[in-house]
Amino acid sequence: MQFENTLAFAKKMDKNDPLKPFRKEFYIPRVNGKDSIYLCGNSLGLQPKSVEKHVMTEIEDWRKYGVEGHLHARNPWLYYHHLFTKPLCDLVGAKKDEVVCMNNLTVNLNLMMVTFYRPKDKQTKIVIEGSAFPSDYYAVEQQIRFHGLDPKENIIELLPRKGEVTLRTEDIVATLEKHKDEIALVLLGAVNFTPGNSLT
Ligand SMILES: Cc1ncc(COP(=O)(O)O)c(C=O)c1O
C-alpha cells in the first residue's frame, strides 16, 4: 500500500476498512454534540454495547450462587483464564499454550520485570518513555529499589523533541546506542502513552 497524506485517501481507506462494521458495536462519547474521535485504546477503550448483558450475567450468578459461582455460574469463575484463551489467541495471533489472562496490567508488569530485569555490573538502567502511565513508572521505580539501586540514577526517559508530542524512532535508537553499556531493560508500550490518550 502506498500511503498518501490526503483526506481523499483517508476516506477511501475508511470505505474499504474490513473492521468498519464494528464501529456500531460501541458507544461513542459525544463532545460538543458530535461523536468524538476516540483514539484512546491503551487505557480505557469504548464500551461495547454487548458488555452490559455479559456483566449482568455474572452479577446474577453471583447473587444466585455466591461462592458456588466458582463452579456453577454459567461461566464458572474458577476456570476464567481458560475462557479467555481462544479469543486472546485470535487477538494477538498466538498459540493457546503461549497466552494466559491473569491479574491486572501492573501486577503483570511487575512479574515480567522480576523475570527480565537483572541489573548486573554497569548494566543497571531501565529505559521508559517520559510521562509514562504513572503506575508503570512506579513499578519501574519499585523494581530498581528492590535491587538496592536508586531510581534517580537508573531510569532513562525517552522524550519527544521540543514542540513535538510523539517519540521519533531514530531518537529511541540513538538513546539505546548511547547508553547500550548501562541498559538492563527497555520497557516500551506499542502506543506512546500520552498522545494515545487524547480525546478530541
Ligand atoms: C499504559 C497503562 N499502564 C498501566 C495501567 C494500569 O492498569 P492496571 O490498573 O490494570 O494495573 C493502564 C490502565 O489504563 C495503562 O493504560
XYZ file of C-alpha atoms and ligand atoms in Angstrom:
216
model
C 0.000 0.000 0.000
C 1.200 3.481 -0.871
C 0.306 5.929 1.919
C -0.970 9.340 0.827
C -1.375 12.220 3.235
C -4.734 13.391 1.852
C -8.363 13.473 3.010
C -9.444 11.580 -0.114
C -7.021 8.750 0.702
C -8.249 8.606 4.334
C -11.869 8.438 3.143
C -11.021 5.700 0.640
C -9.260 3.645 3.352
C -12.259 4.137 5.695
C -14.624 2.966 2.971
C -12.661 -0.255 2.394
C -11.867 -0.921 6.050
C -12.915 -4.537 6.822
C -13.362 -3.597 10.511
C -15.758 -0.750 9.688
C -18.973 -2.604 10.689
C -17.602 -2.954 14.260
C -17.981 0.782 14.858
C -21.673 0.388 15.561
C -20.942 -2.212 18.258
C -19.595 0.517 20.593
C -20.978 3.514 22.488
C -19.071 6.598 21.312
C -18.922 9.538 23.755
C -20.242 12.766 22.267
C -18.301 16.019 22.518
C -19.938 19.342 21.528
C -22.889 17.454 20.063
C -20.731 15.247 17.810
C -19.319 11.728 18.038
C -15.796 12.104 19.406
C -12.740 10.822 17.566
C -11.785 8.285 20.208
C -8.136 7.307 19.945
C -7.694 6.025 23.476
C -7.136 2.305 23.084
C -4.450 1.635 25.665
C -6.227 2.983 28.757
C -9.997 2.590 28.796
C -11.474 1.689 25.444
C -15.035 2.324 24.334
C -17.851 0.398 25.969
C -19.086 -2.400 23.702
C -22.886 -2.361 23.510
C -22.897 -6.055 24.430
C -20.981 -5.593 27.688
C -23.914 -4.750 29.961
C -25.629 -8.049 29.218
C -22.443 -10.014 29.981
C -21.710 -8.129 33.213
C -25.315 -8.692 34.311
C -24.907 -12.445 33.696
C -22.094 -12.510 36.261
C -23.948 -10.227 38.715
C -26.978 -12.523 38.543
C -24.908 -15.686 39.008
C -23.057 -14.107 41.942
C -26.458 -13.280 43.517
C -27.809 -16.765 42.819
C -24.791 -18.902 43.754
C -22.494 -16.763 45.960
C -19.139 -18.527 46.254
C -20.538 -21.582 44.456
C -20.427 -19.441 41.314
C -16.808 -20.565 41.024
C -18.183 -23.926 39.892
C -21.829 -23.389 38.993
C -22.059 -19.982 37.299
C -22.910 -20.039 33.582
C -19.220 -19.139 33.045
C -17.623 -20.884 36.063
C -15.201 -18.337 37.544
C -12.657 -20.915 38.645
C -11.698 -21.500 35.017
C -11.984 -17.904 33.794
C -8.461 -17.902 32.343
C -9.380 -20.862 30.100
C -12.449 -18.985 28.842
C -10.239 -16.144 27.597
C -7.592 -18.276 25.878
C -9.212 -18.687 22.463
C -10.241 -15.024 21.965
C -6.857 -13.854 23.229
C -5.055 -16.151 20.756
C -7.177 -14.795 17.919
C -6.442 -11.255 19.045
C -2.670 -11.493 19.329
C -2.022 -14.307 16.834
C -0.574 -16.720 19.386
C -0.917 -20.429 20.118
C -3.071 -21.464 23.036
C -0.153 -22.552 25.198
C 1.551 -19.187 24.673
C -1.016 -16.886 26.335
C -2.794 -16.602 29.651
C -5.186 -13.966 31.012
C -4.407 -13.087 34.588
C -4.058 -10.248 37.112
C -4.094 -6.606 36.140
C -1.584 -4.787 33.998
C 0.621 -3.506 36.832
C 0.893 -6.890 38.535
C 1.868 -8.452 35.192
C 4.381 -5.689 34.551
C 5.999 -6.360 37.915
C 6.055 -10.107 37.240
C 7.703 -9.529 33.866
C 10.291 -7.210 35.376
C 11.057 -9.727 38.129
C 11.953 -12.106 35.304
C 13.607 -9.800 32.799
C 15.199 -7.020 34.876
C 18.521 -8.451 36.040
C 20.832 -5.492 36.745
C 24.463 -6.559 36.712
C 27.708 -4.581 36.992
C 27.326 -1.435 34.862
C 24.119 -2.600 33.183
C 21.510 -1.395 35.667
C 19.305 1.124 33.863
C 15.728 0.888 32.633
C 14.593 2.846 29.576
C 10.989 4.066 29.679
C 9.067 6.761 27.834
C 8.860 10.107 29.659
C 5.361 10.807 31.117
C 4.570 7.101 31.041
C 1.393 5.917 32.759
C 2.074 6.698 36.447
C 1.700 3.125 37.714
C 4.133 1.886 35.025
C 6.625 4.437 36.267
C 6.085 3.479 39.940
C 6.562 -0.210 39.058
C 9.869 0.612 37.376
C 10.999 2.682 40.387
C 9.967 -0.144 42.721
C 11.897 -2.789 40.772
C 15.030 -0.617 40.801
C 14.730 -0.093 44.576
C 14.133 -3.810 45.031
C 17.654 -4.368 43.664
C 19.071 -1.817 46.142
C 19.556 0.831 43.435
C 18.477 4.463 43.165
C 15.675 5.193 40.633
C 17.031 8.725 40.117
C 20.226 7.280 38.664
C 18.759 4.288 36.884
C 15.832 5.485 34.784
C 16.447 6.798 31.275
C 13.369 8.649 29.988
C 12.655 8.906 26.274
C 11.245 12.345 25.475
C 9.741 13.841 22.325
C 11.658 16.688 20.705
C 10.729 20.214 21.711
C 7.380 21.161 20.136
C 6.549 17.516 19.282
C 4.333 15.018 21.127
C 5.428 11.625 19.840
C 8.743 9.854 20.091
C 10.804 9.507 16.928
C 12.170 6.054 16.188
C 15.581 7.491 15.353
C 15.721 9.209 18.773
C 14.862 5.941 20.540
C 17.581 4.153 18.573
C 20.096 6.938 19.345
C 19.344 6.727 23.093
C 19.742 2.937 23.079
C 23.014 3.268 21.179
C 24.318 5.983 23.517
C 23.558 4.059 26.721
C 23.927 0.480 25.478
C 26.551 -0.411 28.097
C 24.337 0.710 31.003
C 20.896 -0.529 29.911
C 19.457 -3.633 31.578
C 15.867 -3.343 30.310
C 13.787 -1.394 27.801
C 10.117 -1.009 28.710
C 8.115 0.419 25.812
C 4.421 0.100 25.008
C 3.178 -0.400 21.465
C 1.488 3.010 21.720
C 3.090 6.163 23.075
C 1.111 6.711 26.279
C 0.499 10.478 26.246
C -0.729 11.041 22.665
C -2.514 7.674 22.817
C -4.843 9.122 25.442
C -6.208 12.237 23.793
C -9.958 12.622 23.465
C -10.885 15.202 20.841
C -0.250 2.137 29.979
C -1.001 1.669 31.195
N -0.297 1.164 32.243
C -0.934 0.746 33.364
C -2.301 0.829 33.503
C -2.914 0.368 34.794
O -3.543 -0.812 34.609
P -3.966 -1.727 35.852
O -4.919 -0.936 36.688
O -4.604 -2.923 35.182
O -2.729 -2.098 36.608
C -3.069 1.342 32.449
C -4.528 1.446 32.572
O -5.201 2.119 31.911
C -2.404 1.768 31.266
O -3.084 2.279 30.227
